[in-house]
Tab-separated table of C-alpha atoms in Angstrom:
chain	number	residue	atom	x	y	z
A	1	UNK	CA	78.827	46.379	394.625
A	2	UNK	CA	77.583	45.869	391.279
A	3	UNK	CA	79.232	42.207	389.593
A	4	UNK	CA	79.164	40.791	386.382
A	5	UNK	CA	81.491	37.551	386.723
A	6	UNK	CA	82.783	35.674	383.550
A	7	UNK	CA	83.523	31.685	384.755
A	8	UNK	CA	87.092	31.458	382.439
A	9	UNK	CA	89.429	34.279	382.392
A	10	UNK	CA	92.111	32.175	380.159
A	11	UNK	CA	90.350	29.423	377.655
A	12	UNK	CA	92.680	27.243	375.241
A	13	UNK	CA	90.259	25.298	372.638
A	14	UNK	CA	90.859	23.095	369.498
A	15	UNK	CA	89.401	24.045	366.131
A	16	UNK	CA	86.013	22.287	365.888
A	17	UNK	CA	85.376	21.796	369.488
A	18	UNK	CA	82.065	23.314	371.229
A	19	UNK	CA	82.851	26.296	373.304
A	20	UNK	CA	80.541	27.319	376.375
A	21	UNK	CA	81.087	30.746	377.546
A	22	UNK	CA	79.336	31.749	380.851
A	23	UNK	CA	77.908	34.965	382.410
A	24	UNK	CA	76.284	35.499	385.507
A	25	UNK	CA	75.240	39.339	386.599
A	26	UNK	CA	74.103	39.627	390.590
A	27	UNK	CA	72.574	42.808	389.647
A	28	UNK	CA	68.683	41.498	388.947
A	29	UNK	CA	69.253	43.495	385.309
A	30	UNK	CA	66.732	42.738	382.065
A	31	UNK	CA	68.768	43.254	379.357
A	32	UNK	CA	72.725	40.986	379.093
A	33	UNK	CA	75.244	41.239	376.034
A	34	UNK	CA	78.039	39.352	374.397
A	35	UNK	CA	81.094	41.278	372.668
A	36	UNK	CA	84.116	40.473	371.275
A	37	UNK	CA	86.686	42.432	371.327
A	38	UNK	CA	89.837	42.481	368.872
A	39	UNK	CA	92.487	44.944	368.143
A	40	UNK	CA	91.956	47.040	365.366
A	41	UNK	CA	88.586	46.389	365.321
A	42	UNK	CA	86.979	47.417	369.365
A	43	UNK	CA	84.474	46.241	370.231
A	44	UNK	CA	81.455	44.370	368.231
A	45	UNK	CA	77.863	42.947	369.824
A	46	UNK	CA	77.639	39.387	368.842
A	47	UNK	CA	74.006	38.768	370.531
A	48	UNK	CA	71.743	40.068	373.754
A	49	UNK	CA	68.564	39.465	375.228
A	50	UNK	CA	66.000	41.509	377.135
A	51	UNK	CA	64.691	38.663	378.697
A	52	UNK	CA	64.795	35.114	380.094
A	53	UNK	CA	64.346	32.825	376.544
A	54	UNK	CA	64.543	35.653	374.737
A	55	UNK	CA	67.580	36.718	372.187
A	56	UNK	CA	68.523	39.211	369.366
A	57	UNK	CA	71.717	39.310	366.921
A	58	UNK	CA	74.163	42.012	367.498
A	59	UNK	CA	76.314	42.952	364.871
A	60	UNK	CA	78.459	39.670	364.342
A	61	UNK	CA	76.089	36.242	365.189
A	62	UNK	CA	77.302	34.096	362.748
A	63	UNK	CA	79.200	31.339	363.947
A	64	UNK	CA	77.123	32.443	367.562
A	65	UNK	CA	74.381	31.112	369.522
A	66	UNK	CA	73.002	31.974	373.164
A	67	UNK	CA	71.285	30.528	375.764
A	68	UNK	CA	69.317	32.232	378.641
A	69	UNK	CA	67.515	30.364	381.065
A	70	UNK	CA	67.910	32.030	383.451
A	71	UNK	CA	67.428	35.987	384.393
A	72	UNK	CA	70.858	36.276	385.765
A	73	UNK	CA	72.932	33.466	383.568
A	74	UNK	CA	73.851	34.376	379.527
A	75	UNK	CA	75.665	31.639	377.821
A	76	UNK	CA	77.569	32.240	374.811
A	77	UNK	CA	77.999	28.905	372.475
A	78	UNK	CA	80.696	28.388	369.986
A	79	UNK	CA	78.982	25.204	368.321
A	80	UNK	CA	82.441	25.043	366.607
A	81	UNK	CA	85.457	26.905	367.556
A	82	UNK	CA	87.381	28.441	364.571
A	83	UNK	CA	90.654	29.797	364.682
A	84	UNK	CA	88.573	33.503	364.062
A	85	UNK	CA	87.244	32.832	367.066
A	86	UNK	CA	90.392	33.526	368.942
A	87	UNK	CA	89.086	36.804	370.627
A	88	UNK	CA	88.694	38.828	373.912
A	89	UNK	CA	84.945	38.019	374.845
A	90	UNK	CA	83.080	40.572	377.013
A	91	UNK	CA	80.193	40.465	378.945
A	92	UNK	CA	77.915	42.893	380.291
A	93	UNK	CA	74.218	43.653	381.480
A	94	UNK	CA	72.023	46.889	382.388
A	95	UNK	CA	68.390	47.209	383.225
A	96	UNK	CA	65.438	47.757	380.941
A	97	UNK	CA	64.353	51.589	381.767
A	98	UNK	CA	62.804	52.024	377.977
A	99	UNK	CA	64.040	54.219	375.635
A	100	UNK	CA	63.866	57.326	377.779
A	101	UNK	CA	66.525	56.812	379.634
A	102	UNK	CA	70.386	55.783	378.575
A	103	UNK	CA	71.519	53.066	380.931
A	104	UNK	CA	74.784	52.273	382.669
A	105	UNK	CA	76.685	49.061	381.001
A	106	UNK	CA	78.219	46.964	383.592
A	107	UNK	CA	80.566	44.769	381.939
A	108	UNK	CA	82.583	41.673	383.288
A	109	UNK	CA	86.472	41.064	383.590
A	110	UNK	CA	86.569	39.512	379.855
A	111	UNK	CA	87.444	35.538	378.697
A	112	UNK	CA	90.279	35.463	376.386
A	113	UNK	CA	89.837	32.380	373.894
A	114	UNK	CA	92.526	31.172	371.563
A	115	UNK	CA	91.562	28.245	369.089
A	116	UNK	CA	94.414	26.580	367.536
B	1	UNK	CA	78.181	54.213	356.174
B	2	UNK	CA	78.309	54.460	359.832
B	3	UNK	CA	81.636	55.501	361.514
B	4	UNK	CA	82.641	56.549	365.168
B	5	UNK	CA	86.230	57.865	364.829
B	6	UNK	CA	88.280	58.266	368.057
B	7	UNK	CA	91.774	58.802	367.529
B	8	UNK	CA	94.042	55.821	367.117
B	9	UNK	CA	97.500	57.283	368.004
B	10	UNK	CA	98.268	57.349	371.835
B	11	UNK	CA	97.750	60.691	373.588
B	12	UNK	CA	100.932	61.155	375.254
B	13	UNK	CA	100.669	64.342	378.094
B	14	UNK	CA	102.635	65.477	381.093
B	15	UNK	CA	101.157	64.728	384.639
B	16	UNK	CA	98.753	68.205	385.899
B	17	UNK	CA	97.675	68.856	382.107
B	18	UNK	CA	94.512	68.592	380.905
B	19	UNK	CA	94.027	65.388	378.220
B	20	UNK	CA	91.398	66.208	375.439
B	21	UNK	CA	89.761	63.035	373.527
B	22	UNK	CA	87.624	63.593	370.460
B	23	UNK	CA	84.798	61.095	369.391
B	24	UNK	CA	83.349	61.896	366.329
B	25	UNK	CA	80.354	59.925	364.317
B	26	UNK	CA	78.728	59.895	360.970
B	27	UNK	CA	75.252	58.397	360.411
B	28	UNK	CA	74.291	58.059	363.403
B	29	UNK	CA	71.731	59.795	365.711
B	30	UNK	CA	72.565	59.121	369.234
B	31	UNK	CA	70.345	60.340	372.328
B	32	UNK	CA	72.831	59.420	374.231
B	33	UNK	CA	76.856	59.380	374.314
B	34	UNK	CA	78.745	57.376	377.221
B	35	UNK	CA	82.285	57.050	378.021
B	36	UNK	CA	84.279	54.198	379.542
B	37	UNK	CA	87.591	53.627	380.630
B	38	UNK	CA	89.124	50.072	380.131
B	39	UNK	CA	92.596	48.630	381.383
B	40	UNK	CA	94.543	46.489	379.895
B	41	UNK	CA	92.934	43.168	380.030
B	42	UNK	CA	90.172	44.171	381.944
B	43	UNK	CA	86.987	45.323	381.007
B	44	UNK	CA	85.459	48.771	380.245
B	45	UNK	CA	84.186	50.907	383.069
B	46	UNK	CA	81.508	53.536	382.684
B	47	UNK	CA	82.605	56.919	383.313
B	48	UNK	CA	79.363	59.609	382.075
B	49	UNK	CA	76.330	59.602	379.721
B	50	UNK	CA	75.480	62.401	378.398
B	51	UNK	CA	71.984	63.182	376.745
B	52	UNK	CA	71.501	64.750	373.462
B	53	UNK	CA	69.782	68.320	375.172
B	54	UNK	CA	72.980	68.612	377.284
B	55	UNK	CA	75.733	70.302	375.972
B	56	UNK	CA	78.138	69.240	379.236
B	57	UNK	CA	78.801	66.940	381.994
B	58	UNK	CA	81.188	67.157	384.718
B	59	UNK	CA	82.135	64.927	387.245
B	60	UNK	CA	84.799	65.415	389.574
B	61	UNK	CA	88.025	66.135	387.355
B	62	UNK	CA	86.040	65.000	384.491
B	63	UNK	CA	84.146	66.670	381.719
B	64	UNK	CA	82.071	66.009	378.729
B	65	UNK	CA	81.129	67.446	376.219
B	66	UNK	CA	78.424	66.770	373.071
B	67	UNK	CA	77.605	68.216	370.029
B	68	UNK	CA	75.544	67.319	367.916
B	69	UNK	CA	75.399	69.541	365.179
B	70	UNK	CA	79.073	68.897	364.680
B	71	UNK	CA	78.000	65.100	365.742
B	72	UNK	CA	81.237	65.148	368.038
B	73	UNK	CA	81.886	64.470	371.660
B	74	UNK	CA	85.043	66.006	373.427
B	75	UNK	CA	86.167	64.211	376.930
B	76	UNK	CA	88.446	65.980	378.810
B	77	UNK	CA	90.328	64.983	381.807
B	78	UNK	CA	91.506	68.003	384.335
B	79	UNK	CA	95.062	67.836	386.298
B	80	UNK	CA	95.457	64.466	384.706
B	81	UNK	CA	97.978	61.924	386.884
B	82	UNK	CA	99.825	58.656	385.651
B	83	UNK	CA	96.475	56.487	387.266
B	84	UNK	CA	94.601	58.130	384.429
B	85	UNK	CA	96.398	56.087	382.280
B	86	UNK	CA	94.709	53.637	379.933
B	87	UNK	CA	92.185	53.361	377.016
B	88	UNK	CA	88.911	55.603	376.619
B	89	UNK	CA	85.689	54.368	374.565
B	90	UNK	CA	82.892	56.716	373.534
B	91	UNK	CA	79.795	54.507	372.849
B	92	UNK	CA	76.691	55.818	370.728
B	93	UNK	CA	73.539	54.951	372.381
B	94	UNK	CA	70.313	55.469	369.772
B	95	UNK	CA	68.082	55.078	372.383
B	96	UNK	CA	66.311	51.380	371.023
B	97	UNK	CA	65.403	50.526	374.461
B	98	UNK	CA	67.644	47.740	374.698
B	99	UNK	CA	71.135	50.202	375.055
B	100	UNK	CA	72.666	48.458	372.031
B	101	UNK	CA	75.680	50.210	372.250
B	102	UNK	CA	78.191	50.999	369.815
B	103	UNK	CA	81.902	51.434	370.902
B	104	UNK	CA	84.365	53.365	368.760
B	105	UNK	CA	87.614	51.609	368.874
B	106	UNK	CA	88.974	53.914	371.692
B	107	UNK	CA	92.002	56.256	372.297
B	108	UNK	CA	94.659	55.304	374.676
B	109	UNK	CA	96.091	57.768	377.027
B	110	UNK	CA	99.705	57.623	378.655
B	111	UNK	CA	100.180	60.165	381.337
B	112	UNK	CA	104.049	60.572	382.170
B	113	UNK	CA	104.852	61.738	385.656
């Protein structure tokens, strides 16, 4: 069975503290993503990477950084938590296949983070 | 600008109906269209892709469909029970190679027994 596994479910953080935010996908897949998800709003790609060392902004990077060095591990970085921050963080990997084919997303359980 | 519109109100419908969900873009030209279901405070789960050449997908009591000339994607659920319950994201997939997709805020279905 097919698992993406996010370390913190639940994550409690003080405004201006660095935030680490681990993946890890058992599924040997190319390509992981990090979203956030908010009500009102769905959901938004902060950054991914196709590759081990490699990374691309999504949508929302600012305030953002990644780390991959590993094929199956994508960290998410919060270099300094704001109360914006507080969000439902998602997630998810799928395997390169080029653009001729559209690819199942596999996403993880979610890590809710509240700054205050 | 770029929109995906799915509808924000609940869709409320009696258990054995059929629930119809409506994804509709602007400015965008997906080749491919997926749906997910997602629980509350879980994550999404993918349901069917659909390619730009198809017009529908079934699987099991599910069906898609995809338009493009309208640019609109219906998803309907057959002899729907209270499990079917929960939030539905269509999620535009332009086909960059890297399935960057992007999620429309999602419709959230309440099937009463």
């Amino acid at each position: 069975d097919v698992k993406v596994t996010q370390s913190s479910r639940y994550l409690v953080k003080r405004t201006g503290e660095k935030v680490f935010l681990e993946c890890v996908q058992d599924m040997d897949h190319e390509n992981m993503f990090w979203y956030r998800q908010d009500p009102g709003l769905g959901l938004r790609l902060i950054y991914f990477s196709y590759d081990v060392k490699m990374k691309e902004k999504g949508d929302i990077p600012e305030g953002y950084s990644v780390s991959r060095e590993k094929k199956e591990r994508f960290s998410l970085i919060l270099e300094s938590a704001s109360t914006n921050q507080t969000s439902m963080y998602l997630c998810a990997s799928c395997k390169m296949t080029g653009k001729s084919s559209g690819n199942t997303i596999y996403f993880g359980e979610g890590s809710w983070l509240t700054v205050v | 600008s770029q929109k995906i519109e799915q509808n924000s109100e609940a869709l409320n419908i009696q258990e054995g109906k059929t629930a119809t969900l409506t994804c509709n873009y602007t400015n965008y030209s997906p080749a491919y269209l997926q749906w997910y279901r997602q629980d509350p405070g879980r994550g999404p789960v993918f349901l069917l892709l659909i390619r730009e050449n198809e017009k529908e997908k079934r699987k099991e009591r599910l069906k898609v469909t995809f338009d493009t000339t309208l640019k609109q994607s219906l998803f309907h659920i057959t002899a729907s029970q209270p499990a079917d319950s929960a939030t539905y994201l269509c999620a535009l997939d332009e086909a960059s190679g890297y399935s960057t997709l992007t999620f429309g805020k999602g419709t959230m279905l309440l099937v009463s027994p």
